[in-house]
PDB file of C-alpha atoms in Angstrom:
ATOM      1  CA  ASP M   1       0.000   0.000   0.000  1.00  0.00           C
ATOM      2  CA  GLY M   2       1.261   3.465  -0.828  1.00  0.00           C
ATOM      3  CA  GLY M   3       1.545   6.014   1.909  1.00  0.00           C
ATOM      4  CA  ILE M   4       3.644   8.067   4.259  1.00  0.00           C
ATOM      5  CA  THR M   5       5.392   6.542   7.229  1.00  0.00           C
ATOM      6  CA  GLN M   6       6.599   8.578  10.157  1.00  0.00           C
ATOM      7  CA  SER M   7       8.742   7.180  12.934  1.00  0.00           C
ATOM      8  CA  PRO M   8       8.872   6.984  15.812  1.00  0.00           C
ATOM      9  CA  LYS M   9       5.304   7.569  16.967  1.00  0.00           C
ATOM     10  CA  TYR M  10       6.496   8.881  20.348  1.00  0.00           C
ATOM     11  CA  LEU M  11       9.855  10.479  21.069  1.00  0.00           C
ATOM     12  CA  PHE M  12      11.329  11.815  24.273  1.00  0.00           C
ATOM     13  CA  ARG M  13      14.240  14.200  24.266  1.00  0.00           C
ATOM     14  CA  LYS M  14      16.355  15.687  26.974  1.00  0.00           C
ATOM     15  CA  GLU M  15      16.967  19.396  26.854  1.00  0.00           C
ATOM     16  CA  GLY M  16      20.038  20.245  24.821  1.00  0.00           C
ATOM     17  CA  GLN M  17      19.808  17.204  22.560  1.00  0.00           C
ATOM     18  CA  ASN M  18      19.168  17.097  18.840  1.00  0.00           C
ATOM     19  CA  VAL M  19      16.645  14.550  17.581  1.00  0.00           C
ATOM     20  CA  THR M  20      15.713  13.437  14.084  1.00  0.00           C
ATOM     21  CA  LEU M  21      12.200  12.524  12.997  1.00  0.00           C
ATOM     22  CA  SER M  22      11.864  10.184  10.054  1.00  0.00           C
ATOM     23  CA  CYS M  23       9.448  10.586   7.135  1.00  0.00           C
ATOM     24  CA  GLU M  24       9.317   8.189   4.191  1.00  0.00           C
ATOM     25  CA  GLN M  25       6.840   8.107   1.303  1.00  0.00           C
ATOM     26  CA  ASN M  26       6.339   5.602  -1.493  1.00  0.00           C
ATOM     27  CA  LEU M  27       3.793   7.667  -3.440  1.00  0.00           C
ATOM     28  CA  ASN M  28       6.392   8.996  -5.901  1.00  0.00           C
ATOM     29  CA  HIS M  29       5.501  12.524  -4.845  1.00  0.00           C
ATOM     30  CA  ASP M  30       7.816  15.422  -5.630  1.00  0.00           C
ATOM     31  CA  ALA M  31       6.755  17.726  -2.786  1.00  0.00           C
ATOM     32  CA  MET M  32       7.140  17.020   0.923  1.00  0.00           C
ATOM     33  CA  TYR M  33       6.357  19.092   3.993  1.00  0.00           C
ATOM     34  CA  TRP M  34       6.809  19.247   7.746  1.00  0.00           C
ATOM     35  CA  TYR M  35       4.152  20.800   9.962  1.00  0.00           C
ATOM     36  CA  ARG M  36       4.013  21.414  13.666  1.00  0.00           C
ATOM     37  CA  GLN M  37       0.739  21.141  15.585  1.00  0.00           C
ATOM     38  CA  ASP M  38       0.188  22.543  19.067  1.00  0.00           C
ATOM     39  CA  PRO M  39      -2.977  22.058  21.137  1.00  0.00           C
ATOM     40  CA  GLY M  40      -5.820  24.259  19.943  1.00  0.00           C
ATOM     41  CA  GLN M  41      -3.820  25.589  17.022  1.00  0.00           C
ATOM     42  CA  GLY M  42      -3.771  24.868  13.363  1.00  0.00           C
ATOM     43  CA  LEU M  43      -0.838  23.438  11.500  1.00  0.00           C
ATOM     44  CA  ARG M  44       2.215  25.618  11.017  1.00  0.00           C
ATOM     45  CA  LEU M  45       4.649  24.956   8.181  1.00  0.00           C
ATOM     46  CA  ILE M  46       8.238  24.310   9.263  1.00  0.00           C
ATOM     47  CA  TYR M  47      10.002  23.355   6.024  1.00  0.00           C
ATOM     48  CA  TYR M  48       9.001  22.195   2.587  1.00  0.00           C
ATOM     49  CA  SER M  49      10.704  20.599  -0.374  1.00  0.00           C
ATOM     50  CA  GLN M  50       9.476  20.971  -3.922  1.00  0.00           C
ATOM     51  CA  ILE M  51      11.849  18.404  -5.365  1.00  0.00           C
ATOM     52  CA  VAL M  52      14.778  16.236  -4.359  1.00  0.00           C
ATOM     53  CA  ASN M  53      17.905  18.156  -3.280  1.00  0.00           C
ATOM     54  CA  ASP M  54      15.843  21.285  -2.679  1.00  0.00           C
ATOM     55  CA  PHE M  55      14.140  22.612   0.442  1.00  0.00           C
ATOM     56  CA  GLN M  56      12.820  25.952   1.691  1.00  0.00           C
ATOM     57  CA  LYS M  57      12.023  27.461   5.074  1.00  0.00           C
ATOM     58  CA  GLY M  58       8.406  27.671   6.050  1.00  0.00           C
ATOM     59  CA  ASP M  59       6.843  29.966   8.607  1.00  0.00           C
ATOM     60  CA  ILE M  60       8.575  28.623  11.729  1.00  0.00           C
ATOM     61  CA  ALA M  61      11.917  27.162  10.584  1.00  0.00           C
ATOM     62  CA  GLU M  62      14.083  28.475  13.429  1.00  0.00           C
ATOM     63  CA  GLY M  63      15.584  25.636  15.449  1.00  0.00           C
ATOM     64  CA  TYR M  64      14.868  23.007  12.786  1.00  0.00           C
ATOM     65  CA  SER M  65      16.816  21.541   9.874  1.00  0.00           C
ATOM     66  CA  VAL M  66      15.969  19.154   7.029  1.00  0.00           C
ATOM     67  CA  SER M  67      17.541  17.313   4.125  1.00  0.00           C
ATOM     68  CA  ARG M  68      16.131  15.874   0.908  1.00  0.00           C
ATOM     69  CA  GLU M  69      18.775  13.594  -0.530  1.00  0.00           C
ATOM     70  CA  LYS M  70      16.268  11.046  -1.786  1.00  0.00           C
ATOM     71  CA  LYS M  71      12.836  11.563  -3.282  1.00  0.00           C
ATOM     72  CA  GLU M  72      11.255   9.199  -0.746  1.00  0.00           C
ATOM     73  CA  SER M  73      12.767  10.672   2.396  1.00  0.00           C
ATOM     74  CA  PHE M  74      12.524  14.034   4.187  1.00  0.00           C
ATOM     75  CA  PRO M  75      13.909  13.794   7.732  1.00  0.00           C
ATOM     76  CA  LEU M  76      13.459  16.635  10.212  1.00  0.00           C
ATOM     77  CA  THR M  77      16.031  17.428  12.885  1.00  0.00           C
ATOM     78  CA  VAL M  78      14.869  19.320  15.936  1.00  0.00           C
ATOM     79  CA  THR M  79      17.942  21.052  17.290  1.00  0.00           C
ATOM     80  CA  SER M  80      18.750  22.314  20.753  1.00  0.00           C
ATOM     81  CA  ALA M  81      18.157  25.825  19.417  1.00  0.00           C
ATOM     82  CA  GLN M  82      14.407  25.147  19.223  1.00  0.00           C
ATOM     83  CA  LYS M  83      13.148  26.747  22.419  1.00  0.00           C
ATOM     84  CA  ASN M  84       9.831  24.957  22.721  1.00  0.00           C
ATOM     85  CA  PRO M  85      10.031  21.674  20.814  1.00  0.00           C
ATOM     86  CA  THR M  86       7.292  19.729  22.587  1.00  0.00           C
ATOM     87  CA  ALA M  87       4.594  19.287  19.928  1.00  0.00           C
ATOM     88  CA  PHE M  88       2.980  16.917  17.443  1.00  0.00           C
ATOM     89  CA  TYR M  89       4.905  16.825  14.157  1.00  0.00           C
ATOM     90  CA  LEU M  90       3.234  15.896  10.882  1.00  0.00           C
ATOM     91  CA  CYS M  91       4.903  15.047   7.602  1.00  0.00           C
ATOM     92  CA  ALA M  92       3.005  15.304   4.330  1.00  0.00           C
ATOM     93  CA  SER M  93       3.561  14.938   0.622  1.00  0.00           C
ATOM     94  CA  SER M  94       1.820  15.916  -2.589  1.00  0.00           C
ATOM     95  CA  ARG M  95       2.353  15.138  -6.234  1.00  0.00           C
ATOM     96  CA  LYS M  96       3.608  18.594  -7.194  1.00  0.00           C
ATOM     97  CA  TRP M  97       4.233  21.735  -5.153  1.00  0.00           C
ATOM     98  CA  ALA M  98       2.491  24.141  -7.518  1.00  0.00           C
ATOM     99  CA  GLU M  99      -0.543  22.045  -8.457  1.00  0.00           C
ATOM    100  CA  ALA M 100      -3.354  23.773  -6.587  1.00  0.00           C
ATOM    101  CA  ASN M 101      -5.881  20.994  -7.100  1.00  0.00           C
ATOM    102  CA  THR M 102      -3.877  18.119  -5.660  1.00  0.00           C
ATOM    103  CA  GLU M 103      -4.238  17.253  -2.033  1.00  0.00           C
ATOM    104  CA  ALA M 104      -1.569  16.484   0.526  1.00  0.00           C
ATOM    105  CA  PHE M 105      -1.261  13.076   2.151  1.00  0.00           C
ATOM    106  CA  PHE M 106      -0.231  12.939   5.792  1.00  0.00           C
ATOM    107  CA  GLY M 107       1.681  10.535   7.974  1.00  0.00           C
ATOM    108  CA  GLN M 108       0.442   9.437  11.398  1.00  0.00           C
ATOM    109  CA  GLY M 109       2.584  11.974  13.209  1.00  0.00           C
ATOM    110  CA  THR M 110       5.349  11.934  15.814  1.00  0.00           C
ATOM    111  CA  ARG M 111       4.695  13.266  19.292  1.00  0.00           C
ATOM    112  CA  LEU M 112       7.880  14.813  20.658  1.00  0.00           C
ATOM    113  CA  THR M 113       8.191  15.542  24.365  1.00  0.00           C
ATOM    114  CA  VAL M 114      11.111  17.279  26.015  1.00  0.00           C
ATOM    115  CA  VAL M 115      11.865  15.873  29.451  1.00  0.00           C
TER     116      VAL M 115
ATOM    117  CA  GLY U   1      -1.499  36.997   2.273  1.00  0.00           C
ATOM    118  CA  ASN U   2      -3.626  33.876   2.025  1.00  0.00           C
ATOM    119  CA  SER U   3      -5.487  32.828   5.152  1.00  0.00           C
ATOM    120  CA  VAL U   4      -8.279  30.570   6.407  1.00  0.00           C
ATOM    121  CA  THR U   5     -10.645  31.278   9.291  1.00  0.00           C
ATOM    122  CA  GLN U   6     -12.819  28.610  10.906  1.00  0.00           C
ATOM    123  CA  MET U   7     -15.509  28.872  13.523  1.00  0.00           C
ATOM    124  CA  GLU U   8     -14.198  28.280  16.988  1.00  0.00           C
ATOM    125  CA  GLY U   9     -15.021  25.093  18.774  1.00  0.00           C
ATOM    126  CA  PRO U  10     -15.627  22.881  20.427  1.00  0.00           C
ATOM    127  CA  VAL U  11     -18.905  22.017  18.774  1.00  0.00           C
ATOM    128  CA  THR U  12     -21.014  19.561  20.757  1.00  0.00           C
ATOM    129  CA  LEU U  13     -23.982  17.869  19.106  1.00  0.00           C
ATOM    130  CA  SER U  14     -26.312  14.998  19.806  1.00  0.00           C
ATOM    131  CA  GLU U  15     -26.308  12.032  17.454  1.00  0.00           C
ATOM    132  CA  GLU U  16     -28.375  12.627  14.292  1.00  0.00           C
ATOM    133  CA  ALA U  17     -28.157  16.417  14.634  1.00  0.00           C
ATOM    134  CA  PHE U  18     -27.305  18.669  11.676  1.00  0.00           C
ATOM    135  CA  LEU U  19     -23.723  19.900  11.482  1.00  0.00           C
ATOM    136  CA  THR U  20     -22.324  23.115  10.052  1.00  0.00           C
ATOM    137  CA  ILE U  21     -18.734  24.210  10.508  1.00  0.00           C
ATOM    138  CA  ASN U  22     -18.052  27.606   8.982  1.00  0.00           C
ATOM    139  CA  CYS U  23     -14.928  28.343   6.966  1.00  0.00           C
ATOM    140  CA  THR U  24     -13.998  31.534   5.153  1.00  0.00           C
ATOM    141  CA  TYR U  25     -10.837  32.339   3.273  1.00  0.00           C
ATOM    142  CA  THR U  26      -8.724  35.121   1.840  1.00  0.00           C
ATOM    143  CA  ALA U  27      -6.625  34.294  -1.195  1.00  0.00           C
ATOM    144  CA  THR U  28      -5.101  35.651  -4.352  1.00  0.00           C
ATOM    145  CA  GLY U  29      -5.383  33.665  -7.532  1.00  0.00           C
ATOM    146  CA  TYR U  30      -7.705  30.680  -7.810  1.00  0.00           C
ATOM    147  CA  PRO U  31      -7.217  28.439  -4.795  1.00  0.00           C
ATOM    148  CA  SER U  32      -8.442  24.940  -4.269  1.00  0.00           C
ATOM    149  CA  LEU U  33     -10.238  24.297  -0.985  1.00  0.00           C
ATOM    150  CA  PHE U  34     -10.066  21.257   1.255  1.00  0.00           C
ATOM    151  CA  TRP U  35     -11.547  19.791   4.404  1.00  0.00           C
ATOM    152  CA  TYR U  36      -9.334  17.441   6.402  1.00  0.00           C
ATOM    153  CA  VAL U  37     -10.301  15.372   9.452  1.00  0.00           C
ATOM    154  CA  GLN U  38      -8.035  14.338  12.316  1.00  0.00           C
ATOM    155  CA  TYR U  39      -8.994  11.552  14.721  1.00  0.00           C
ATOM    156  CA  PRO U  40      -7.305  11.507  18.142  1.00  0.00           C
ATOM    157  CA  GLY U  41      -3.581  10.784  17.993  1.00  0.00           C
ATOM    158  CA  GLU U  42      -3.534  10.450  14.214  1.00  0.00           C
ATOM    159  CA  GLY U  43      -2.509  12.398  11.149  1.00  0.00           C
ATOM    160  CA  LEU U  44      -4.875  14.257   8.858  1.00  0.00           C
ATOM    161  CA  GLN U  45      -7.062  12.567   6.271  1.00  0.00           C
ATOM    162  CA  LEU U  46      -8.603  14.301   3.303  1.00  0.00           C
ATOM    163  CA  LEU U  47     -12.373  14.470   3.729  1.00  0.00           C
ATOM    164  CA  LEU U  48     -13.341  16.375   0.584  1.00  0.00           C
ATOM    165  CA  LYS U  49     -12.139  19.040  -1.805  1.00  0.00           C
ATOM    166  CA  ALA U  50     -13.336  21.544  -4.403  1.00  0.00           C
ATOM    167  CA  THR U  51     -11.090  23.029  -7.043  1.00  0.00           C
ATOM    168  CA  LYS U  52     -13.171  25.810  -8.580  1.00  0.00           C
ATOM    169  CA  ALA U  53     -16.061  28.129  -7.810  1.00  0.00           C
ATOM    170  CA  ASP U  54     -19.485  26.464  -7.340  1.00  0.00           C
ATOM    171  CA  ASP U  55     -17.943  22.994  -7.087  1.00  0.00           C
ATOM    172  CA  LYS U  56     -19.412  20.810  -4.361  1.00  0.00           C
ATOM    173  CA  GLY U  57     -17.155  18.334  -2.637  1.00  0.00           C
ATOM    174  CA  SER U  58     -18.775  15.395  -0.851  1.00  0.00           C
ATOM    175  CA  ASN U  59     -17.715  12.285   1.023  1.00  0.00           C
ATOM    176  CA  LYS U  60     -19.176  10.063   3.769  1.00  0.00           C
ATOM    177  CA  GLY U  61     -22.285  12.249   4.043  1.00  0.00           C
ATOM    178  CA  PHE U  62     -20.269  15.456   4.417  1.00  0.00           C
ATOM    179  CA  GLU U  63     -20.434  18.169   1.792  1.00  0.00           C
ATOM    180  CA  ALA U  64     -19.105  21.673   1.174  1.00  0.00           C
ATOM    181  CA  THR U  65     -19.643  24.134  -1.681  1.00  0.00           C
ATOM    182  CA  TYR U  66     -16.956  26.496  -2.952  1.00  0.00           C
ATOM    183  CA  ARG U  67     -18.593  29.950  -2.809  1.00  0.00           C
ATOM    184  CA  LYS U  68     -16.382  32.545  -4.453  1.00  0.00           C
ATOM    185  CA  GLU U  69     -18.826  35.407  -3.890  1.00  0.00           C
ATOM    186  CA  THR U  70     -18.774  34.906  -0.119  1.00  0.00           C
ATOM    187  CA  THR U  71     -15.255  33.387   0.012  1.00  0.00           C
ATOM    188  CA  SER U  72     -16.628  30.482   2.010  1.00  0.00           C
ATOM    189  CA  PHE U  73     -16.427  26.683   2.132  1.00  0.00           C
ATOM    190  CA  HIS U  74     -18.711  25.621   4.970  1.00  0.00           C
ATOM    191  CA  LEU U  75     -18.798  21.954   5.952  1.00  0.00           C
ATOM    192  CA  GLU U  76     -22.215  20.330   6.454  1.00  0.00           C
ATOM    193  CA  LYS U  77     -23.621  16.945   7.355  1.00  0.00           C
ATOM    194  CA  GLY U  78     -27.266  16.145   7.733  1.00  0.00           C
ATOM    195  CA  SER U  79     -27.029  13.598  10.546  1.00  0.00           C
ATOM    196  CA  VAL U  80     -23.873  13.203  12.592  1.00  0.00           C
ATOM    197  CA  GLN U  81     -22.762  10.032  14.321  1.00  0.00           C
ATOM    198  CA  VAL U  82     -20.624   9.463  17.404  1.00  0.00           C
ATOM    199  CA  SER U  83     -17.880   8.211  15.083  1.00  0.00           C
ATOM    200  CA  ASP U  84     -17.709  11.679  13.466  1.00  0.00           C
ATOM    201  CA  SER U  85     -16.139  13.075  16.640  1.00  0.00           C
ATOM    202  CA  ALA U  86     -12.811  14.516  15.520  1.00  0.00           C
ATOM    203  CA  VAL U  87     -11.020  17.754  14.666  1.00  0.00           C
ATOM    204  CA  TYR U  88     -11.900  19.256  11.285  1.00  0.00           C
ATOM    205  CA  PHE U  89      -9.511  21.518   9.370  1.00  0.00           C
ATOM    206  CA  CYS U  90     -10.359  23.783   6.464  1.00  0.00           C
ATOM    207  CA  ALA U  91      -7.444  24.473   4.117  1.00  0.00           C
ATOM    208  CA  LEU U  92      -6.598  26.209   0.881  1.00  0.00           C
ATOM    209  CA  LYS U  93      -3.883  25.799  -1.678  1.00  0.00           C
ATOM    210  CA  SER U  94      -3.047  28.374  -4.290  1.00  0.00           C
ATOM    211  CA  SER U  95      -0.923  27.643  -7.315  1.00  0.00           C
ATOM    212  CA  ASN U  96       0.611  31.104  -6.831  1.00  0.00           C
ATOM    213  CA  THR U  97       2.458  30.021  -3.707  1.00  0.00           C
ATOM    214  CA  GLY U  98       2.088  26.233  -3.559  1.00  0.00           C
ATOM    215  CA  LYS U  99       1.590  26.406   0.194  1.00  0.00           C
ATOM    216  CA  LEU U 100      -1.235  24.513   1.868  1.00  0.00           C
ATOM    217  CA  ILE U 101      -2.685  26.867   4.486  1.00  0.00           C
ATOM    218  CA  PHE U 102      -4.855  25.589   7.326  1.00  0.00           C
ATOM    219  CA  GLY U 103      -7.437  27.084   9.606  1.00  0.00           C
ATOM    220  CA  GLN U 104      -7.039  26.534  13.316  1.00  0.00           C
ATOM    221  CA  GLY U 105      -9.288  23.479  13.399  1.00  0.00           C
ATOM    222  CA  THR U 106     -12.727  22.861  14.932  1.00  0.00           C
ATOM    223  CA  THR U 107     -13.283  20.088  17.429  1.00  0.00           C
ATOM    224  CA  LEU U 108     -16.549  18.209  17.016  1.00  0.00           C
ATOM    225  CA  GLN U 109     -17.911  16.045  19.806  1.00  0.00           C
ATOM    226  CA  VAL U 110     -21.010  13.971  19.117  1.00  0.00           C
ATOM    227  CA  LYS U 111     -22.856  12.517  22.092  1.00  0.00           C
ATOM    228  CA  PRO U 112     -25.088   9.441  21.931  1.00  0.00           C
TER     229      PRO U 112
END
């Protein structure tokens, strides 16, 4: 079955540590995204990638980094510079970045907690 | 810039009641409009979409009509079930920017 797989589902991090969240898709989609979701808020865009080897900052990129070395994979690193990293992180993909009529497909999310 | 505004929740209804969740948008160009649903602890799933003015998206008894004149895309369902309890997100995507922009989400709780 085609889809997006995020891992792990739950992640605990000590303050001062970097952690990497995995996102893999087998939908052959060009565009991939990372969103952050906080209680009672909508989704905020962290980073996006229109195509392999390319990525752009979203609205809240500070304290995060990404890479897009393979079409299927778009890992997100939450660095120690992110002041408030506890949140639910969602990865998504869509066929093309600029196609307005194509929807995004989402993974099941990773819940990150700083302890 | 582009934006989406949804009615604040939570919305609490009895089973078989009529549901409306309001969504209005501001956008340049010709956006497509989407409703996504999120069940507890899960990612988002596409519920329905409409890609041009006057289109009606529908799925699982839910429907929404793309109204350009009122810049709205309200979600409706004639008879809700307990299993419809979830968070509903309205979103738009414009080919001008490529970004998918979400409203803040509306929590629906349906009681038996």
